[in-house]
Amino acid sequence: MKEILVLYYSRYGAVAQMARHVARGIEQVAGAAARIRTVPPVSAVCEAVENAVPDAGAPYAEIDDLVECCGLALGSPTRFGNMAAPLKDFLAATAGLWRRGALAGKPAAVFTSTGSMHGGQETTLLSMMLPLLHHGMLIVGLPYTEPELATTASGGTPYGASHVAGATSDHALTGDEKTLCAALGRRLAETCLRLAAK
Ligand SMILES: Cc1cc2nc3c(=O)[nH]c(=O)nc-3n(C[C@H](O)[C@H](O)[C@H](O)COP(=O)(O)O)c2cc1C
């Protein structure tokens, strides 16, 4: 069984929902399983330390999750057109992996949620790819062979899955957004298995 890490940060729950749909897509592929992990929030108050285990939801990721899994789906809310600090903080701790090329050649995909339709989905997704490219990961996107990409009236981009959560974060994922999340997970899992077979 090949495990794929679904690593996300979510403050209000939208990206957490997307992560579950990405995981569903991964698990549609025979021989693939999703390992869902999150990261703790960061605080400007240095003394504030999170509990070692979250109160609810996915466990916190450890660096070894990246090593043990054959691929990565990375999800973040948009924060001023960029990825959220807690995920950046986690990635900043991966220099040791980068030095030994531990992630080089592994496939990766990205997903995001924004408040507004034009609030920076593409910039967030593209900037999330940068550290992954430094690691030598192979980016898996969402091509227009996925029909929902052409029909969606909400989220969904060729750069990765996306969702428009609304100003108060209360929009449910649309059918097309869910389908595209799952398609991204499925494509990532298929790529992992194809690479592992070589
Ligand atoms: C500090 C901060 C910055 C944000 N910046 C943006 C932004 O640039 N564009 C946008 O559309 N939404 C922005 N949002 C809204 C979030 O991206 C949106 O609510 C997202 O769906 C939250 O995901 P979550 O429910 O997984 O936490 C911002 C929210 C916060 C708290």
XYZ file of C-alpha atoms and ligand atoms in Angstrom:
229
model
C 0.000 0.000 0.000
C 1.372 3.414 -0.980
C 0.507 6.254 1.406
C 0.053 9.837 0.264
C 0.287 12.656 2.773
C -2.616 15.146 2.773
C -1.127 18.001 4.763
C -3.214 21.085 5.400
C -3.872 24.059 7.643
C -7.422 25.263 8.213
C -8.663 27.957 10.576
C -12.386 27.954 9.712
C -12.842 24.466 8.263
C -13.015 24.996 4.482
C -9.560 23.605 3.683
C -10.169 20.737 6.135
C -13.277 19.793 4.103
C -11.297 19.987 0.877
C -8.626 17.740 2.411
C -11.253 15.064 3.038
C -12.355 15.158 -0.617
C -8.735 15.024 -1.832
C -8.261 11.988 0.464
C -11.399 10.380 -1.010
C -9.896 10.745 -4.485
C -6.643 9.162 -3.311
C -8.519 6.213 -1.847
C -10.420 5.626 -5.117
C -7.101 4.333 -6.494
C -6.415 0.681 -5.668
C -3.170 0.361 -3.713
C -3.207 3.966 -2.429
C -4.156 5.313 1.005
C -4.348 8.855 2.387
C -2.517 9.927 5.544
C -4.249 13.151 6.699
C -2.256 15.540 8.879
C -2.505 19.181 9.920
C -0.133 21.723 11.494
C -0.567 23.813 14.659
C -1.295 27.546 14.429
C 1.614 29.906 14.957
C 1.481 32.744 17.455
C 3.173 36.107 17.672
C 3.508 35.346 21.368
C 6.612 33.162 21.497
C 5.686 31.652 24.843
C 2.387 30.283 23.502
C 2.883 26.601 22.807
C 0.184 24.399 21.300
C -0.835 21.105 22.881
C 1.184 18.239 21.409
C -2.055 16.693 20.153
C -4.892 18.758 18.567
C -8.220 18.864 20.433
C -10.040 17.485 17.370
C -9.456 16.455 13.771
C -6.305 15.225 12.070
C -3.089 14.718 14.077
C -0.226 17.179 13.691
C 2.269 16.278 10.983
C 5.800 15.212 11.749
C 8.709 15.646 9.357
C 8.864 11.859 8.970
C 5.366 11.857 7.442
C 6.914 13.562 4.405
C 9.661 10.940 4.213
C 7.389 7.930 4.703
C 4.740 8.982 2.165
C 5.282 8.639 -1.585
C 3.500 11.905 -2.444
C 2.071 15.093 -0.942
C -1.194 17.042 -1.276
C -0.674 20.415 0.409
C -3.684 22.574 1.344
C -3.806 26.109 2.718
C -6.293 28.958 3.074
C -5.320 32.059 1.112
C -3.789 34.681 3.380
C -3.263 37.928 1.464
C -2.757 35.984 -1.752
C -0.265 33.610 -0.180
C -0.163 30.416 1.875
C -0.877 30.595 5.609
C 2.023 31.049 8.052
C 1.538 27.748 9.959
C 2.209 25.738 6.792
C 5.142 27.959 5.806
C 6.498 27.455 9.300
C 6.237 23.671 8.965
C 7.944 23.742 5.565
C 10.722 25.962 6.949
C 11.652 23.056 9.217
C 12.295 20.747 6.244
C 15.792 22.040 5.375
C 17.318 18.742 6.513
C 15.170 16.861 4.008
C 16.103 19.350 1.285
C 19.831 18.897 2.034
C 19.631 15.156 1.470
C 17.110 15.343 -1.397
C 14.631 13.211 0.535
C 11.589 14.515 -1.379
C 13.199 14.828 -4.820
C 11.182 12.983 -7.451
C 8.041 12.600 -5.314
C 4.807 13.972 -6.814
C 2.929 16.816 -5.104
C -0.307 18.758 -5.601
C -1.771 21.874 -3.974
C -5.232 23.135 -2.983
C -6.618 26.305 -1.441
C -9.728 28.123 -0.262
C -10.372 31.863 -0.491
C -12.997 34.239 0.860
C -13.654 35.819 -2.533
C -13.626 34.586 -6.117
C -10.720 36.762 -7.227
C -8.951 36.914 -3.860
C -5.767 35.162 -4.943
C -6.381 31.452 -5.539
C -3.865 31.224 -8.375
C -1.185 33.264 -6.585
C -1.594 31.102 -3.492
C -1.422 27.848 -5.435
C 1.593 28.964 -7.479
C 3.469 30.212 -4.404
C 2.718 26.949 -2.577
C 4.521 25.151 -5.399
C 7.769 27.090 -4.890
C 9.127 25.284 -1.802
C 7.974 21.981 -3.300
C 9.960 22.709 -6.471
C 13.012 23.560 -4.347
C 12.628 20.087 -2.852
C 12.594 18.613 -6.375
C 8.988 17.451 -6.129
C 7.026 16.843 -9.332
C 3.927 19.035 -9.502
C 0.669 17.356 -10.502
C -2.013 19.792 -11.703
C -5.633 19.595 -12.808
C -5.867 19.612 -16.625
C -8.975 20.439 -18.644
C -9.405 16.714 -19.262
C -11.375 17.033 -15.992
C -14.676 18.361 -17.458
C -15.683 20.213 -14.241
C -12.776 22.593 -14.753
C -14.595 24.113 -17.720
C -18.040 24.145 -16.105
C -17.336 25.287 -12.530
C -18.935 28.591 -11.529
C -16.886 28.670 -8.312
C -13.470 27.191 -7.436
C -11.249 24.970 -9.580
C -8.033 25.895 -11.389
C -5.485 24.067 -13.548
C -2.903 24.781 -10.824
C -4.776 22.811 -8.174
C -8.164 22.441 -6.502
C -9.819 25.495 -4.972
C -12.961 26.645 -3.185
C -14.639 30.015 -2.737
C -15.785 30.016 0.895
C -17.448 33.467 0.946
C -16.839 36.483 3.127
C -17.992 34.689 6.270
C -16.602 31.284 5.280
C -20.065 29.748 5.088
C -20.292 28.532 1.474
C -20.407 24.745 1.238
C -18.176 23.111 -1.363
C -20.027 22.926 -4.696
C -20.367 19.626 -6.537
C -17.731 20.707 -9.077
C -15.310 21.793 -6.325
C -15.691 18.414 -4.565
C -15.217 16.523 -7.832
C -12.069 18.517 -8.633
C -10.628 17.929 -5.134
C -11.151 14.201 -5.604
C -9.730 14.340 -9.147
C -6.583 15.995 -7.805
C -6.194 13.276 -5.154
C -6.801 10.549 -7.724
C -4.280 11.982 -10.193
C -1.692 12.305 -7.416
C -2.227 8.712 -6.275
C -2.055 7.375 -9.843
C 1.206 9.271 -10.380
C 2.679 7.871 -7.139
C 1.838 4.313 -8.154
C 3.152 4.826 -11.697
C 6.464 6.184 -10.374
C 6.731 3.399 -7.780
C 6.256 0.752 -10.504
C 9.374 1.921 -12.381
C -5.426 37.021 7.660
C -6.325 36.566 6.568
C -6.038 36.895 5.258
C -6.883 36.492 4.213
N -6.556 36.837 2.946
C -7.425 36.520 1.945
C -7.139 36.904 0.592
O -6.095 37.461 0.284
N -8.065 36.627 -0.357
C -9.249 35.981 -0.068
O -10.052 35.777 -0.965
N -9.504 35.553 1.200
C -8.627 35.814 2.199
N -8.887 35.385 3.463
C -10.050 34.500 3.695
C -9.625 33.013 3.759
O -8.716 32.679 2.747
C -10.869 32.136 3.606
O -11.788 32.443 4.635
C -10.550 30.666 3.613
O -11.654 29.977 3.058
C -10.298 30.123 5.017
O -10.020 28.756 4.952
P -10.302 27.844 6.243
O -11.798 27.811 6.441
O -9.773 26.495 5.882
O -9.581 28.462 7.391
C -8.052 35.749 4.508
C -8.328 35.390 5.831
C -7.486 35.808 6.855
C -7.826 35.412 8.279
